[in-house]
Tab-separated table of C-alpha atoms in Angstrom:
chain	number	residue	atom	x	y	z
A	7	ALA	CA	1.267	3.375	-3.254
A	8	ALA	CA	0.329	1.776	-0.061
A	9	GLU	CA	-2.883	-0.216	0.205
A	10	PRO	CA	-5.635	2.165	1.441
A	11	LEU	CA	-7.349	1.796	4.737
A	12	ARG	CA	-10.556	-0.235	4.096
A	13	LEU	CA	-13.666	0.355	6.115
A	14	ARG	CA	-14.913	-3.110	5.157
A	15	PRO	CA	-13.531	-5.555	7.821
A	16	ALA	CA	-12.640	-9.144	7.125
A	17	GLN	CA	-15.294	-11.641	7.767
A	18	THR	CA	-13.034	-14.072	9.740
A	19	LEU	CA	-12.239	-12.608	13.172
A	20	GLY	CA	-9.662	-13.529	15.866
A	21	HIS	CA	-7.145	-14.906	13.330
A	22	THR	CA	-3.438	-14.642	12.537
A	23	ASP	CA	-2.005	-14.499	8.993
A	24	ILE	CA	1.555	-15.246	7.928
A	25	VAL	CA	2.392	-13.800	4.476
A	26	LEU	CA	5.461	-14.291	2.303
A	27	ALA	CA	5.459	-11.913	-0.675
A	28	HIS	CA	7.825	-11.199	-3.582
A	29	THR	CA	7.786	-8.369	-6.158
A	30	ARG	CA	10.009	-7.909	-9.183
A	31	GLU	CA	10.208	-4.742	-11.261
A	32	THR	CA	12.094	-4.287	-14.516
A	33	LEU	CA	13.285	-0.811	-15.526
A	34	SER	CA	13.749	0.540	-19.038
A	35	ASN	CA	16.763	2.622	-18.175
A	36	ASN	CA	18.594	0.325	-15.713
A	37	PRO	CA	19.908	-3.294	-16.151
A	38	ASN	CA	19.245	-4.156	-12.478
A	39	SER	CA	15.728	-5.213	-11.599
A	40	TRP	CA	14.068	-3.951	-8.387
A	41	LYS	CA	13.174	-6.740	-6.024
A	42	ASP	CA	11.277	-6.860	-2.750
A	43	THR	CA	10.872	-9.880	-0.523
A	44	GLN	CA	8.579	-9.371	2.486
A	45	LEU	CA	7.553	-11.407	5.492
A	46	GLU	CA	4.393	-10.172	7.182
A	47	LEU	CA	2.617	-11.149	10.407
A	48	LEU	CA	-0.969	-9.946	10.799
A	49	ARG	CA	-3.180	-10.382	13.914
A	50	GLN	CA	-6.813	-9.463	13.742
A	51	PHE	CA	-8.315	-9.210	17.253
A	52	ALA	CA	-11.791	-7.787	16.405
A	53	PRO	CA	-13.495	-5.883	13.526
A	54	ARG	CA	-11.240	-2.934	12.491
A	55	LYS	CA	-8.687	-3.930	15.225
A	56	LEU	CA	-5.557	-5.215	13.612
A	57	LEU	CA	-1.770	-5.294	14.309
A	58	ILE	CA	0.670	-5.875	11.384
A	59	GLY	CA	4.407	-6.401	11.463
A	60	ARG	CA	6.561	-6.492	8.308
A	61	ALA	CA	10.222	-7.211	7.419
A	62	THR	CA	11.218	-6.278	3.876
A	63	SER	CA	14.394	-6.967	1.972
A	64	SER	CA	14.816	-4.681	-1.085
A	65	GLU	CA	17.202	-4.288	-3.975
A	66	ARG	CA	17.352	-0.983	-5.941
A	67	PHE	CA	20.012	0.022	-8.492
A	68	GLY	CA	22.224	-2.882	-7.380
A	69	LEU	CA	22.014	-1.751	-3.662
A	70	HIS	CA	20.384	-3.640	-0.755
A	71	ASP	CA	18.139	-2.185	1.880
A	72	ASP	CA	16.287	-3.767	4.841
A	73	THR	CA	13.124	-2.172	6.274
A	74	LEU	CA	11.014	-2.998	9.289
A	75	GLY	CA	7.413	-1.863	9.642
A	76	LEU	CA	4.709	-1.863	12.265
A	77	SER	CA	1.147	-0.782	11.549
A	78	GLY	CA	-2.307	-1.080	13.061
A	79	TYR	CA	-5.946	-0.276	12.763
A	80	TYR	CA	-8.076	0.645	15.757
A	81	PRO	CA	-11.801	1.653	15.988
A	82	LEU	CA	-12.465	5.028	17.664
A	83	GLY	CA	-16.239	4.544	17.392
A	84	GLU	CA	-18.882	2.706	15.409
A	85	ARG	CA	-17.957	4.596	12.181
A	86	THR	CA	-14.486	5.914	12.832
A	87	THR	CA	-11.161	4.058	12.450
A	88	VAL	CA	-7.575	5.248	12.970
A	89	PHE	CA	-4.594	3.754	11.224
A	90	ALA	CA	-0.921	4.259	12.100
A	91	GLU	CA	2.283	2.968	10.349
A	92	LEU	CA	5.926	3.400	11.283
A	93	THR	CA	8.811	2.047	9.131
A	94	ALA	CA	12.560	2.226	9.661
A	95	SER	CA	15.627	1.113	7.658
A	96	ASN	CA	19.039	0.625	9.186
A	97	THR	CA	20.710	0.764	5.745
A	98	HIS	CA	18.531	3.327	3.802
A	99	ARG	CA	20.951	3.495	0.832
A	100	VAL	CA	18.034	4.106	-1.563
A	101	LEU	CA	14.853	3.620	0.428
A	102	PRO	CA	13.696	6.087	3.093
A	103	ARG	CA	15.499	6.082	6.499
A	104	ASP	CA	12.089	6.041	8.229
A	105	SER	CA	8.429	7.043	7.704
A	106	LEU	CA	5.397	7.761	9.809
A	107	HIS	CA	1.847	7.542	8.410
A	108	LEU	CA	-1.341	8.489	10.197
A	109	GLN	CA	-4.884	8.131	8.810
A	110	LEU	CA	-8.420	8.664	10.055
A	111	ALA	CA	-11.308	7.031	8.275
A	112	GLN	CA	-14.974	7.991	8.678
A	113	SER	CA	-17.821	5.751	7.330
A	114	LEU	CA	-20.743	7.743	6.155
A	115	ARG	CA	-24.334	6.785	5.182
A	116	GLN	CA	-25.315	4.946	1.994
A	117	GLY	CA	-21.934	3.378	1.470
A	118	TRP	CA	-19.923	6.603	1.356
A	119	GLY	CA	-16.647	7.066	3.293
A	120	LEU	CA	-13.881	9.625	3.813
A	121	ILE	CA	-10.252	8.885	4.615
A	122	GLY	CA	-7.675	11.519	5.456
A	123	GLY	CA	-3.977	11.117	6.394
A	124	LEU	CA	-0.525	12.566	6.701
A	125	ARG	CA	2.774	10.821	5.972
A	126	GLN	CA	6.270	11.997	6.660
A	127	VAL	CA	9.092	10.216	4.748
A	128	THR	CA	12.744	10.898	5.847
A	129	TYR	CA	15.613	10.468	3.417
A	130	ASP	CA	19.257	11.379	4.195
A	131	SER	CA	19.047	14.477	2.062
A	132	THR	CA	15.504	15.729	2.673
A	133	VAL	CA	12.078	15.109	4.295
A	134	VAL	CA	8.973	14.572	2.146
A	135	ASP	CA	5.542	15.381	3.629
A	136	ILE	CA	2.569	13.713	1.936
A	137	ALA	CA	-1.107	14.166	2.661
A	138	ASP	CA	-3.823	11.921	1.340
A	139	LEU	CA	-7.566	12.455	1.033
A	140	THR	CA	-9.844	9.654	-0.199
A	141	LEU	CA	-13.510	9.706	-1.106
A	142	GLU	CA	-14.937	6.185	-1.435
A	143	ARG	CA	-18.259	4.578	-2.197
A	144	TYR	CA	-19.327	0.973	-1.643
A	145	ILE	CA	-22.083	-0.287	-4.003
A	146	SER	CA	-23.060	-3.875	-3.194
A	147	ASP	CA	-19.780	-5.844	-3.670
A	148	TYR	CA	-17.980	-2.970	-5.472
A	149	ARG	CA	-15.863	-0.104	-4.200
A	150	VAL	CA	-14.857	3.062	-6.091
A	151	ALA	CA	-12.276	5.394	-4.492
A	152	LEU	CA	-10.519	8.583	-5.613
A	153	THR	CA	-7.428	9.713	-3.665
A	154	VAL	CA	-5.584	13.022	-3.886
A	155	TYR	CA	-1.897	13.100	-2.806
A	156	PRO	CA	-0.344	16.578	-2.327
A	157	SER	CA	3.326	16.365	-1.278
A	158	HIS	CA	6.198	18.704	-0.545
A	159	SER	CA	9.974	18.585	-0.064
A	160	GLN	CA	12.395	21.475	0.517
A	161	ILE	CA	14.594	20.038	-2.250
A	162	ALA	CA	11.920	19.018	-4.831
A	163	GLY	CA	9.164	21.510	-4.056
A	164	SER	CA	5.421	20.677	-4.178
A	165	ALA	CA	3.518	18.216	-6.304
A	166	THR	CA	0.098	16.464	-6.466
A	167	SER	CA	-0.916	13.075	-7.828
A	168	TYR	CA	-4.285	11.341	-8.083
A	169	ARG	CA	-5.350	7.692	-7.732
A	170	LEU	CA	-8.528	6.024	-8.963
A	171	GLN	CA	-9.270	2.588	-7.544
A	172	LEU	CA	-11.965	0.172	-8.643
A	173	SER	CA	-12.521	-2.990	-6.551
A	174	ARG	CA	-14.790	-5.972	-6.558
A	175	TYR	CA	-15.181	-8.269	-3.482
A	176	TYR	CA	-16.418	-11.814	-3.880
A	177	GLY	CA	-16.767	-14.749	-1.514
A	178	ASP	CA	-15.850	-14.017	2.077
A	179	GLU	CA	-12.591	-12.151	1.552
A	180	ASN	CA	-11.619	-12.455	-2.116
A	181	ASN	CA	-11.117	-9.331	-4.109
A	182	ILE	CA	-9.753	-8.001	-7.447
A	183	GLN	CA	-8.743	-4.383	-7.876
A	184	LEU	CA	-7.796	-2.018	-10.686
A	185	MET	CA	-5.698	1.082	-9.800
A	186	LEU	CA	-4.823	4.108	-12.016
A	187	VAL	CA	-2.391	6.808	-10.867
A	188	ARG	CA	-1.597	10.107	-12.634
A	189	GLY	CA	0.137	13.316	-11.587
A	190	ILE	CA	3.416	14.495	-10.066
A	191	GLU	CA	5.137	12.650	-7.282
A	192	VAL	CA	7.997	13.768	-4.918
A	193	ASP	CA	10.057	10.557	-4.651
A	194	LYS	CA	13.432	8.943	-5.278
A	195	PRO	CA	12.614	7.388	-8.658
A	196	THR	CA	15.741	7.297	-10.746
A	197	GLY	CA	18.967	7.992	-8.809
A	198	VAL	CA	20.612	7.042	-5.492
A	199	ASP	CA	21.200	10.593	-4.255
A	200	SER	CA	18.253	12.544	-5.731
A	201	VAL	CA	14.752	13.247	-4.504
A	202	LEU	CA	12.810	14.660	-7.420
A	203	ALA	CA	9.354	15.833	-8.451
A	204	THR	CA	8.537	13.691	-11.509
A	205	SER	CA	5.495	12.974	-13.635
A	206	VAL	CA	3.977	9.570	-13.031
A	207	ARG	CA	1.385	7.395	-14.853
A	208	SER	CA	0.610	3.992	-13.476
A	209	LEU	CA	-1.834	1.164	-14.134
A	210	ALA	CA	-2.016	-1.884	-11.819
A	211	LEU	CA	-4.170	-4.950	-11.430
A	212	PHE	CA	-4.025	-6.918	-8.186
A	213	GLY	CA	-6.125	-9.121	-5.915
A	214	ARG	CA	-6.385	-11.892	-3.421
A	215	HIS	CA	-8.105	-15.297	-3.596
A	216	TRP	CA	-8.469	-17.780	-0.833
A	217	LEU	CA	-7.707	-21.285	-2.125
A	218	THR	CA	-8.953	-23.015	1.046
A	219	ARG	CA	-9.983	-21.855	4.457
A	220	ASP	CA	-6.363	-21.574	5.557
A	221	TRP	CA	-4.426	-20.719	2.375
A	222	GLY	CA	-4.719	-17.558	0.265
A	223	LEU	CA	-2.892	-16.412	-2.870
A	224	GLY	CA	-2.229	-12.681	-3.777
A	225	TYR	CA	-1.086	-11.399	-7.195
A	226	GLY	CA	-0.366	-8.195	-9.000
A	227	LEU	CA	0.742	-6.750	-12.346
A	228	GLY	CA	1.706	-3.117	-12.893
A	229	HIS	CA	3.000	-0.699	-15.496
A	230	THR	CA	4.412	2.647	-14.400
A	231	VAL	CA	5.961	5.556	-16.353
A	232	GLN	CA	7.828	7.892	-14.004
A	233	GLY	CA	9.985	10.573	-15.479
A	234	GLU	CA	12.108	9.019	-18.174
A	235	SER	CA	11.785	5.527	-16.699
A	236	THR	CA	9.288	2.786	-17.425
A	237	ARG	CA	8.758	0.004	-14.831
A	238	ARG	CA	6.858	-3.204	-15.269
A	239	SER	CA	6.093	-5.173	-12.039
A	240	ALA	CA	4.829	-8.560	-11.064
A	241	SER	CA	4.098	-9.726	-7.510
A	242	VAL	CA	2.878	-12.873	-5.759
A	243	ASP	CA	2.213	-13.666	-2.092
A	244	LEU	CA	1.220	-16.777	-0.221
A	245	ARG	CA	-0.853	-16.336	2.963
A	246	TYR	CA	-1.480	-18.876	5.746
A	247	ARG	CA	-4.176	-18.327	8.359
A	248	PHE	CA	-4.580	-19.970	11.741
């Protein structure tokens, strides 16, 4: 799942980050590991005003896909933020051909917040429409968020999954997060030519820690059971700020 729109802006403003990330996932029912290598360029202009470009090289089931992505956050008012993301793949052998994601976030009183969005993911064989609705609460340096994901495809039908996220922020921009996912997802989990509705259970731990003012390290560990397949993932990223 994509990282949720956060209403809590970074403390350091007017900066640029360059991020190199790598993720490896092993599958119980396939000898080929899934691999993602990503280069990201992030520019923060002001609070809640960011522009992010990504280039990702992926391997799934022994096939290679390249994906480009552009996303951004923009404040519509003191408490309202819009998020938009567009991705496209010129190969799309396994991954989506393109996707469009729009979100609107509203900060409420006493640390509460609401986030709602729509995402359309296009494969060669079908289009998957996914909505997301998040209720979040900040308590001091902690965040608790529950997200519901209803989705639909003409091939796979309708499904709903749920995500619970627990986060702790420390220092200026360091964080550690625990994520639990359960439900039914419409996705391309097991085969090259099939979009299916499958049960999913996932547990992930990830975070980010700034080693110095300029260098940050991200990390993640995950365990996912989707349909008949079990995936174990590990990720690391190195971030340079100037």
